[in-house]
PDB file of C-alpha atoms in Angstrom:
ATOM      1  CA  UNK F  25      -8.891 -11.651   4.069  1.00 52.00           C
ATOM      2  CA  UNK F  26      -7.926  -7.866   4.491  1.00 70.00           C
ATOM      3  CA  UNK F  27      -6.867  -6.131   1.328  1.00 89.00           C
ATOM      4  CA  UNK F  28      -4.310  -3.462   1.150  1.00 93.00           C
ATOM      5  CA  UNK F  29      -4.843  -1.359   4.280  1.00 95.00           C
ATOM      6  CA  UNK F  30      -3.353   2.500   4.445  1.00 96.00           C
ATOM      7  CA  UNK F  31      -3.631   4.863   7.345  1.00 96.00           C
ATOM      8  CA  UNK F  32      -3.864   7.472   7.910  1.00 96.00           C
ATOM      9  CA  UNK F  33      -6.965   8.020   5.922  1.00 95.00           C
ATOM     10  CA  UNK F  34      -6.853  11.430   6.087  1.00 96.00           C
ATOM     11  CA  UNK F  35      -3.657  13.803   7.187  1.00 97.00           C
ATOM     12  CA  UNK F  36      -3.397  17.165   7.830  1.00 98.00           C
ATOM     13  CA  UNK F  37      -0.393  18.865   8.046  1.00 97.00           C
ATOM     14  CA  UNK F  38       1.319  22.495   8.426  1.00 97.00           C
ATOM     15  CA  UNK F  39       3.891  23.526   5.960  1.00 97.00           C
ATOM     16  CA  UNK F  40       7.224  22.235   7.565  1.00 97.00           C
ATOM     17  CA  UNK F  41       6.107  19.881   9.530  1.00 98.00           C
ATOM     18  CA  UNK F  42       6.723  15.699   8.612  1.00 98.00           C
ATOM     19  CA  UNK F  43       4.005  13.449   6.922  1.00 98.00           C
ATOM     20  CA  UNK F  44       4.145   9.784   7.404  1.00 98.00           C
ATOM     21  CA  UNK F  45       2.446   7.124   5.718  1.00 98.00           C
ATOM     22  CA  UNK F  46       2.147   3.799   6.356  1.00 98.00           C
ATOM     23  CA  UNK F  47       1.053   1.084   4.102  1.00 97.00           C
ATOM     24  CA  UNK F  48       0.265  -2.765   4.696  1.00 96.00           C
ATOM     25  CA  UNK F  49      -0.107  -5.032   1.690  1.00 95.00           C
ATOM     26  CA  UNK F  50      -2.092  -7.559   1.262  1.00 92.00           C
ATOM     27  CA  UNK F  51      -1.798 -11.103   3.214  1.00 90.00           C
ATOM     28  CA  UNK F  52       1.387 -12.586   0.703  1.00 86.00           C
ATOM     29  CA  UNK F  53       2.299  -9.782  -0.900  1.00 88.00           C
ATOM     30  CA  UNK F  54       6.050  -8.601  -0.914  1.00 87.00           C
ATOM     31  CA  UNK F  55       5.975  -6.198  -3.810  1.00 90.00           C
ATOM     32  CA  UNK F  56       4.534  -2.845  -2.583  1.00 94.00           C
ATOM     33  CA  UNK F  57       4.262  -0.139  -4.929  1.00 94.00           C
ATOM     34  CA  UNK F  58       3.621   4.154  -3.981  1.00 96.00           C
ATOM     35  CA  UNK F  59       1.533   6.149  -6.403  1.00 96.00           C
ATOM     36  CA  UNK F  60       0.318   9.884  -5.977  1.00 96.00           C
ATOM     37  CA  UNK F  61      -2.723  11.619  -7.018  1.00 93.00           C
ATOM     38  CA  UNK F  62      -3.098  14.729  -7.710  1.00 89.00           C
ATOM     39  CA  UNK F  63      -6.695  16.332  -8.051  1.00 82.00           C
ATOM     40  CA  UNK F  64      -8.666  15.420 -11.414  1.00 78.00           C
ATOM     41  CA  UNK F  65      -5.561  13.561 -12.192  1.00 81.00           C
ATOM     42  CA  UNK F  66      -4.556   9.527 -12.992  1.00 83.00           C
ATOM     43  CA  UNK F  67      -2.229   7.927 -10.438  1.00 90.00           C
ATOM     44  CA  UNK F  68       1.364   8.822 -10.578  1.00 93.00           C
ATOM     45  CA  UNK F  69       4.215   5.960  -9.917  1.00 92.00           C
ATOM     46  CA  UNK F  70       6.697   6.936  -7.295  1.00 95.00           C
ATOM     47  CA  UNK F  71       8.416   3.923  -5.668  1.00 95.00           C
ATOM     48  CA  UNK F  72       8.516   0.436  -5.902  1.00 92.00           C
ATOM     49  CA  UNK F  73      10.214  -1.369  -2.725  1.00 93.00           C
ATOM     50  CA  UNK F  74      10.227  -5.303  -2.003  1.00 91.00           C
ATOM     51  CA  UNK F  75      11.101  -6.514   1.578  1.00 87.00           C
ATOM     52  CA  UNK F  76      13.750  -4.110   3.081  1.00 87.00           C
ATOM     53  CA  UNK F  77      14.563  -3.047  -0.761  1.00 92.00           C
ATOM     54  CA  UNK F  78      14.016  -0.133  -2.620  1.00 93.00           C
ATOM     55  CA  UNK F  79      13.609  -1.561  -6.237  1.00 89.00           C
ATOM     56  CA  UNK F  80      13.080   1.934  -8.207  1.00 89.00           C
ATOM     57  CA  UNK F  81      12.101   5.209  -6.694  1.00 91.00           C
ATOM     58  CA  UNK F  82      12.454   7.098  -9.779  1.00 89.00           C
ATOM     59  CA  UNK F  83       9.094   8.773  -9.341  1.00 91.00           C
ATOM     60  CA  UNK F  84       9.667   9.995  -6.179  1.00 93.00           C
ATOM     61  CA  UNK F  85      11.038  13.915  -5.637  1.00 93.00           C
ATOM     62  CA  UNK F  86      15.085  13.948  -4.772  1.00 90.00           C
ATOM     63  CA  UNK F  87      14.289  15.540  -2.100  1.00 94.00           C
ATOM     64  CA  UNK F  88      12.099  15.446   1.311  1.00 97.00           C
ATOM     65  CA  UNK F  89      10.570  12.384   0.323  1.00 97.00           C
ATOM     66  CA  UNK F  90      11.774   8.697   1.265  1.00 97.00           C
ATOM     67  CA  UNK F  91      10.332   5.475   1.161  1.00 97.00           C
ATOM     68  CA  UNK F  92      10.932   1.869   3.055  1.00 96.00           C
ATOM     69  CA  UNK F  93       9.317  -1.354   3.467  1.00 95.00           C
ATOM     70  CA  UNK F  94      11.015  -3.212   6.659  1.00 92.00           C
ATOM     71  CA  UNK F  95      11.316  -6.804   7.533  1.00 89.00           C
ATOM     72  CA  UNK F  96       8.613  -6.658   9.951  1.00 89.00           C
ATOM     73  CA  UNK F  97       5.778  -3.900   9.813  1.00 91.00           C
ATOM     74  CA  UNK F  98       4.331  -1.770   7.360  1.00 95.00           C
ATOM     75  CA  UNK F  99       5.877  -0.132   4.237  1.00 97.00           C
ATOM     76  CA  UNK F 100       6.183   3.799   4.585  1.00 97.00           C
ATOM     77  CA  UNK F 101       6.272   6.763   2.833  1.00 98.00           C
ATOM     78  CA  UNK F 102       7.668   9.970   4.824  1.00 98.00           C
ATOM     79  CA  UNK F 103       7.738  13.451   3.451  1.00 98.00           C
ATOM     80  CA  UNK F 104       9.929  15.774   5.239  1.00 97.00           C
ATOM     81  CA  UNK F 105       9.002  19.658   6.064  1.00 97.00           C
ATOM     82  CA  UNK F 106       5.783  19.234   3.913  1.00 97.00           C
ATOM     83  CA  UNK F 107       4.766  22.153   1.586  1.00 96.00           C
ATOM     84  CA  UNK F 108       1.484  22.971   0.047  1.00 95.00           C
ATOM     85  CA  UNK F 109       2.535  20.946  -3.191  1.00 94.00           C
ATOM     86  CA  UNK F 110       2.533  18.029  -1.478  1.00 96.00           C
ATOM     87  CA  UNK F 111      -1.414  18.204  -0.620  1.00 96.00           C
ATOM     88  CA  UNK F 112      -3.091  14.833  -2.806  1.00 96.00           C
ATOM     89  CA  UNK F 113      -3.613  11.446  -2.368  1.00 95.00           C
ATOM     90  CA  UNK F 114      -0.961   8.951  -2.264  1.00 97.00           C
ATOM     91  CA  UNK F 115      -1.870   5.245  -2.788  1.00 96.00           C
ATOM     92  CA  UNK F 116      -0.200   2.426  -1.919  1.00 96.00           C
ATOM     93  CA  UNK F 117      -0.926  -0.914  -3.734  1.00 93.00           C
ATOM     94  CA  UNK F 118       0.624  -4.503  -3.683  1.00 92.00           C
ATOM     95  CA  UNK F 119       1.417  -7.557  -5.762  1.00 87.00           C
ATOM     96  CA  UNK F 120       2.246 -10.869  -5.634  1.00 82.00           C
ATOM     97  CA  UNK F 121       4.319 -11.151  -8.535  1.00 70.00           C
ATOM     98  CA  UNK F 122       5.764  -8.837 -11.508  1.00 62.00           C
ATOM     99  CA  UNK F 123       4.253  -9.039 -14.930  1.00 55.00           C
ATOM    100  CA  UNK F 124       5.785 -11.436 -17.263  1.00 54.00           C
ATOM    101  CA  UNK F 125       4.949 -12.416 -20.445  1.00 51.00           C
ATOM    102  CA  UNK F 126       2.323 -14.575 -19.666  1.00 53.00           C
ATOM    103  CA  UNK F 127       0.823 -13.099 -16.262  1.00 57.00           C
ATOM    104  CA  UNK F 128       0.073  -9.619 -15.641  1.00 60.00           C
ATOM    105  CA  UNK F 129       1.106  -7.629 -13.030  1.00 67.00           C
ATOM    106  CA  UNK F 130      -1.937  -7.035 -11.205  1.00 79.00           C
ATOM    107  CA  UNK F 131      -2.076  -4.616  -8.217  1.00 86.00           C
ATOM    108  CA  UNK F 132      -4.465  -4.054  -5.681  1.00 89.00           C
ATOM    109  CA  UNK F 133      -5.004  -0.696  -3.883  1.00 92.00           C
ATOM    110  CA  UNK F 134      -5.296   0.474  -0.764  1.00 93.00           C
ATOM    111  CA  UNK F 135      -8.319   3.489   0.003  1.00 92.00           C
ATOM    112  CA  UNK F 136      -5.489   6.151   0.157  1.00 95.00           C
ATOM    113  CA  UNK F 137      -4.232   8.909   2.313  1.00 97.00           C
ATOM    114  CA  UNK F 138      -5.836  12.429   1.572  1.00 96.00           C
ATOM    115  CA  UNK F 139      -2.599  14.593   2.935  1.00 97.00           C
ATOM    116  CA  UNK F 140      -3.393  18.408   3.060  1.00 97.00           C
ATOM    117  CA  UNK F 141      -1.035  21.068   3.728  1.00 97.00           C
ATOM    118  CA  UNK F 142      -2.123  23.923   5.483  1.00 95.00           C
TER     119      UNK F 142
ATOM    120  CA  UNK N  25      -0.793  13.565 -24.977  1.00 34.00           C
ATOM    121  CA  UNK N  26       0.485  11.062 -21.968  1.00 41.00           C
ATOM    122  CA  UNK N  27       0.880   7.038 -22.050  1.00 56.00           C
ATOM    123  CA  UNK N  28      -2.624   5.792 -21.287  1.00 64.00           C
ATOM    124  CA  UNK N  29      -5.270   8.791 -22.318  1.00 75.00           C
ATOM    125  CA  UNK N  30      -8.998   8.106 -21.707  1.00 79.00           C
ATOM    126  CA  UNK N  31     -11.283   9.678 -23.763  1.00 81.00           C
ATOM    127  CA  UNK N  32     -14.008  10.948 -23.283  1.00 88.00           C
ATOM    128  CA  UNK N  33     -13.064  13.030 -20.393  1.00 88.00           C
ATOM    129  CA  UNK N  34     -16.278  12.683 -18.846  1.00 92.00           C
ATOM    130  CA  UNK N  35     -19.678  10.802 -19.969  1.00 94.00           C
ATOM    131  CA  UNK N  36     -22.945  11.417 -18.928  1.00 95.00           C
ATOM    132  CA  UNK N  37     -25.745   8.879 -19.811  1.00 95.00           C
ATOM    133  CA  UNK N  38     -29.230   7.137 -18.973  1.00 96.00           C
ATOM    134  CA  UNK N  39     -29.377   4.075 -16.389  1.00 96.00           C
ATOM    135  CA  UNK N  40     -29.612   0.950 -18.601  1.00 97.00           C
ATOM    136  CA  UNK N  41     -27.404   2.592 -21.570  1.00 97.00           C
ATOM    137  CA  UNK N  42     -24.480   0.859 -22.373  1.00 97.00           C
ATOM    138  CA  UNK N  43     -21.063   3.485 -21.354  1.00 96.00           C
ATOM    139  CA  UNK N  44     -18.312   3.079 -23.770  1.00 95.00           C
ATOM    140  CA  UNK N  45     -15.124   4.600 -23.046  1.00 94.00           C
ATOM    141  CA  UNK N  46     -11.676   4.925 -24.540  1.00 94.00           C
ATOM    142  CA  UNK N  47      -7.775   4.582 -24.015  1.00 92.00           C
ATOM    143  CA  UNK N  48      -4.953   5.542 -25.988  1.00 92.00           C
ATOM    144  CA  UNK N  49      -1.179   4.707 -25.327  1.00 90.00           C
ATOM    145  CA  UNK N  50       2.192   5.604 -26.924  1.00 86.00           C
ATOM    146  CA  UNK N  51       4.283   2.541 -26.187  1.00 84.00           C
ATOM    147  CA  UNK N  52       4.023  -0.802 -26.207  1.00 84.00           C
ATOM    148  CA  UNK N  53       2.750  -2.954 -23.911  1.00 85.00           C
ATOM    149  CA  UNK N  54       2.679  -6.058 -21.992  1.00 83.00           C
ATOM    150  CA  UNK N  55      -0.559  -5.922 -20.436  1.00 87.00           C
ATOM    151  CA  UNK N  56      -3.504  -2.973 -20.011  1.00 91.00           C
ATOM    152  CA  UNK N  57      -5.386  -3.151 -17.340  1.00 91.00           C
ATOM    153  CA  UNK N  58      -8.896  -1.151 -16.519  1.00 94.00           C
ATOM    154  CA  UNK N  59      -9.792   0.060 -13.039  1.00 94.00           C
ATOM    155  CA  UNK N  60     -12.462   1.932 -11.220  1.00 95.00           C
ATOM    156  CA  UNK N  61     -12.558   4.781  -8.659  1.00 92.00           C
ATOM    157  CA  UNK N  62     -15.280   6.034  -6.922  1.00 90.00           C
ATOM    158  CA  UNK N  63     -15.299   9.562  -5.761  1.00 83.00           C
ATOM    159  CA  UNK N  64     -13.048  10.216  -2.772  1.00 77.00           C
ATOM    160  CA  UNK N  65     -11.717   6.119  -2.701  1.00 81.00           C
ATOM    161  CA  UNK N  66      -9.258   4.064  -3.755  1.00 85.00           C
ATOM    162  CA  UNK N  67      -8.567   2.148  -6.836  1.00 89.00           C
ATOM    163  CA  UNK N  68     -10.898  -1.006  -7.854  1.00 91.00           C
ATOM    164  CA  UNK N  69      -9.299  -3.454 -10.337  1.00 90.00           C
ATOM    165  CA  UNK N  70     -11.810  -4.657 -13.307  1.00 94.00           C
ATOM    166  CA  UNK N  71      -9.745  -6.375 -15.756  1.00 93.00           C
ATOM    167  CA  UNK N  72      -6.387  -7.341 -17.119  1.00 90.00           C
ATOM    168  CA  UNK N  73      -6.000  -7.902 -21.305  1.00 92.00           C
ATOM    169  CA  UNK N  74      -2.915  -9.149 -22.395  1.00 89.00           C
ATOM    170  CA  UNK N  75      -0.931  -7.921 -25.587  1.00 88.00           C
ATOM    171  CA  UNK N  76      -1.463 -11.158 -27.284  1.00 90.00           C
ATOM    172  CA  UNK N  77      -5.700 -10.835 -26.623  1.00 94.00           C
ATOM    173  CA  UNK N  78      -8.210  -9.023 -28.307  1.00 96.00           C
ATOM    174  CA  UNK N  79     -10.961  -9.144 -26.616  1.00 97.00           C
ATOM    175  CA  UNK N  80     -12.146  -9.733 -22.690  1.00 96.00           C
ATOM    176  CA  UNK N  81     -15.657 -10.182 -20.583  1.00 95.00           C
ATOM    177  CA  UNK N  82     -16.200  -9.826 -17.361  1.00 94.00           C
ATOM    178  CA  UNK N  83     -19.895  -9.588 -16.193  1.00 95.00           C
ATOM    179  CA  UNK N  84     -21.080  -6.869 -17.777  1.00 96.00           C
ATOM    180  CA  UNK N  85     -17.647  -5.354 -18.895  1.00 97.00           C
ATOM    181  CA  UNK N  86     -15.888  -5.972 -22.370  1.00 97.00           C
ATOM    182  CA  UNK N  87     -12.689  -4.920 -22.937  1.00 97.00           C
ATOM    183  CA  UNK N  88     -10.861  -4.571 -26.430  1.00 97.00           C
ATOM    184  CA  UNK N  89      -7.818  -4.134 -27.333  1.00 96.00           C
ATOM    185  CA  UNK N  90      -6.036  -3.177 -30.837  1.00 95.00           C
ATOM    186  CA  UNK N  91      -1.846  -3.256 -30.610  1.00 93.00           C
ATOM    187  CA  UNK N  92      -2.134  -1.937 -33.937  1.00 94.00           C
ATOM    188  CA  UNK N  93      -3.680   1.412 -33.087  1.00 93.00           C
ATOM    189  CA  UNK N  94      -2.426   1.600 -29.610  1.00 93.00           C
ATOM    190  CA  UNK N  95      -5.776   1.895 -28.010  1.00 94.00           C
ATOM    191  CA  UNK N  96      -8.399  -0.205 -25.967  1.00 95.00           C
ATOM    192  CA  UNK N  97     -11.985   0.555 -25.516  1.00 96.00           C
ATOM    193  CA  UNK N  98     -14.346  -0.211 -21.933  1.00 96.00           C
ATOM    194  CA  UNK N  99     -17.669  -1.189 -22.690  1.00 97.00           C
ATOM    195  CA  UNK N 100     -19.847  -1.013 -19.601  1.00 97.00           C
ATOM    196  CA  UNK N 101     -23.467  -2.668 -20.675  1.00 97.00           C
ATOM    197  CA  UNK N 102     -27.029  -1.949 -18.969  1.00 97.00           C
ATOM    198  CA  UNK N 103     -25.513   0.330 -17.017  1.00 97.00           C
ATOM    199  CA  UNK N 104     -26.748   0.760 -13.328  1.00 96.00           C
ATOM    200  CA  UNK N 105     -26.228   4.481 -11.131  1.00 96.00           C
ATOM    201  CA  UNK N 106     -23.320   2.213  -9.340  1.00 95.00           C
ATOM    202  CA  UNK N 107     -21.279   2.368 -12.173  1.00 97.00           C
ATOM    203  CA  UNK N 108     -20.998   5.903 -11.327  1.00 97.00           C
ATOM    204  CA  UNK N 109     -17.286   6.261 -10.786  1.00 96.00           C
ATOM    205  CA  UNK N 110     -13.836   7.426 -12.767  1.00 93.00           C
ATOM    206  CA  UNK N 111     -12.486   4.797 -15.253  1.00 95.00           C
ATOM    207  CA  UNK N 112      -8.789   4.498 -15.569  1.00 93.00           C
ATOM    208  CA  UNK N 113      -6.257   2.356 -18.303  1.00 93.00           C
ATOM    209  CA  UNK N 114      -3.310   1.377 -17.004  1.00 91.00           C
ATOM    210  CA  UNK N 115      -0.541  -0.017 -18.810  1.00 89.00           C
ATOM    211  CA  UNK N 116       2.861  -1.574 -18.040  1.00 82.00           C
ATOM    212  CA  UNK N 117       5.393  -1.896 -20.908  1.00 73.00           C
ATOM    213  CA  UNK N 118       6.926  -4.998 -20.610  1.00 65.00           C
ATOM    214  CA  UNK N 119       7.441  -8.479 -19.047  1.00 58.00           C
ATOM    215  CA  UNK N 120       9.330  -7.798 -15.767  1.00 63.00           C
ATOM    216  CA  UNK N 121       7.658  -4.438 -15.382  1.00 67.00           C
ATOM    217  CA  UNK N 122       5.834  -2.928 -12.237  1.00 71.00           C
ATOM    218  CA  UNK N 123       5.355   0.640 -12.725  1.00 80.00           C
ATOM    219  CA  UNK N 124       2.153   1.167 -14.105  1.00 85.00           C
ATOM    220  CA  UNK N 125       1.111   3.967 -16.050  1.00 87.00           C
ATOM    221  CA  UNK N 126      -2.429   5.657 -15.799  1.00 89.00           C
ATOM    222  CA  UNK N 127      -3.958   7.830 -17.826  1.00 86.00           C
ATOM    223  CA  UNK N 128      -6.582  10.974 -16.141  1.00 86.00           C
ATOM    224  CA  UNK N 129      -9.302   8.865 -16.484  1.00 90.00           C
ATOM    225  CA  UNK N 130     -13.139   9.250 -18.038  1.00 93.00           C
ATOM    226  CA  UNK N 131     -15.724  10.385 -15.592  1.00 93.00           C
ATOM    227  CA  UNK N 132     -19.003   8.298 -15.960  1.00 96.00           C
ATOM    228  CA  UNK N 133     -22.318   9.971 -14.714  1.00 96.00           C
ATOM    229  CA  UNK N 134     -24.953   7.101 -14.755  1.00 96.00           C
ATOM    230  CA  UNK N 135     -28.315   9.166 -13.956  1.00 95.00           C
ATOM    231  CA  UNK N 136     -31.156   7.275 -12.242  1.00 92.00           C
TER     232      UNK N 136
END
């Protein structure tokens, strides 16, 4: 009964170059959610995908940065030509269901990937 | 100050004292919900409180929550050097949300 796995763990990248991140939810979950982290910070909100749908990526920069969550296989985060700004650590977490007014919306999280830009 | 502010920002005490910690929000809510990180890991969920509850236990956790202020406290009892982690709030605003929104979080010290 894995939870939500991520991996990389750990990334390290040089400025330019492309970051991927891949994220598998947990056994029956189809509601996959990206959050970032920056350093003595809380968890930021950047995308929230279902099955081959992107639901709301309002969190996530215009630009570089792109999300999916296929049919088959993990969901995944890229981040084009990386910059130093983009060094934290970006969680993924799942769900089986969105909160309603009687159930909350309950997500578990995956360890992370630590992505540092040299 | 941001949706979901813990406070203290950090917290320092004795193994077996109880560890009380704070949250503040702006909005209101559906649900708020409580999780732990330790150092360098991911995210451990502790507890869920609806809007329409006051009060939650689980083990030796007890959550509260007051609407009318906007704020919830985490009440960690006989506390153990385990507990020594970052405490988050997290709150989504209404039925049919998913975003959640965390606060920075109170760092708890438990020394041996």
């Amino acid at each position: 009964n894995a939870g939500v796995m991520q991996n990389p763990r750990h990334l390290v990248r040089r400025r330019g170059q492309e970051a991927r991140l891949r994220c598998s939810p947990m056994k029956g979950h189809s509601h996959v959610y990206w959050y970032r982290q920056l350093p003595e910070e809380g968890l930021k909100f950047m995308v929230y995908l279902q099955k081959e749908n992107i639901i709301d990526e309002s969190g996530m920069p215009k630009e570089r940065f792109s999300a999916e969550f296929p049919k088959e296989g993990p969901s995944i985060l890229r981040i084009q030509q990386v910059v130093r700004g983009d060094s934290a650590a970006y969680f993924c977490a799942s769900s089986d269901r969105v909160s309603t007014e009687w159930s909350g919306n309950e997500q578990f999280f995956g360890p992370g990937t630590r992505l540092t830009v040299l | 100050s941001q949706q979901g502010e813990e406070d203290p920002q950090a917290l320092s005490i004795q193994e077996g004292e109880n560890a009380t910690m704070n949250c503040s929000y702006k909005t209101s809510i559906n649900n708020l919900q409580w999780y732990r990180q330790n150092s360098g890991r991911g995210l451990v969920h502790l507890i869920l409180i609806r809007s329409n509850e006051r009060e939650k236990h689980s083990g030796r956790l007890r959550v509260t929550l007051d609407t009318s202020k906007k704020s919830s406290s985490l009440l960690i009892t006989a506390s153990r050097a385990a507990d020594t982690a970052s405490y988050f709030c997290a709150t989504d605003e209404r039925a049919g949300s998913y975003q959640l929104t965390f606060g920075k979080g109170t760092k708890l010290s438990v020394i041996p």
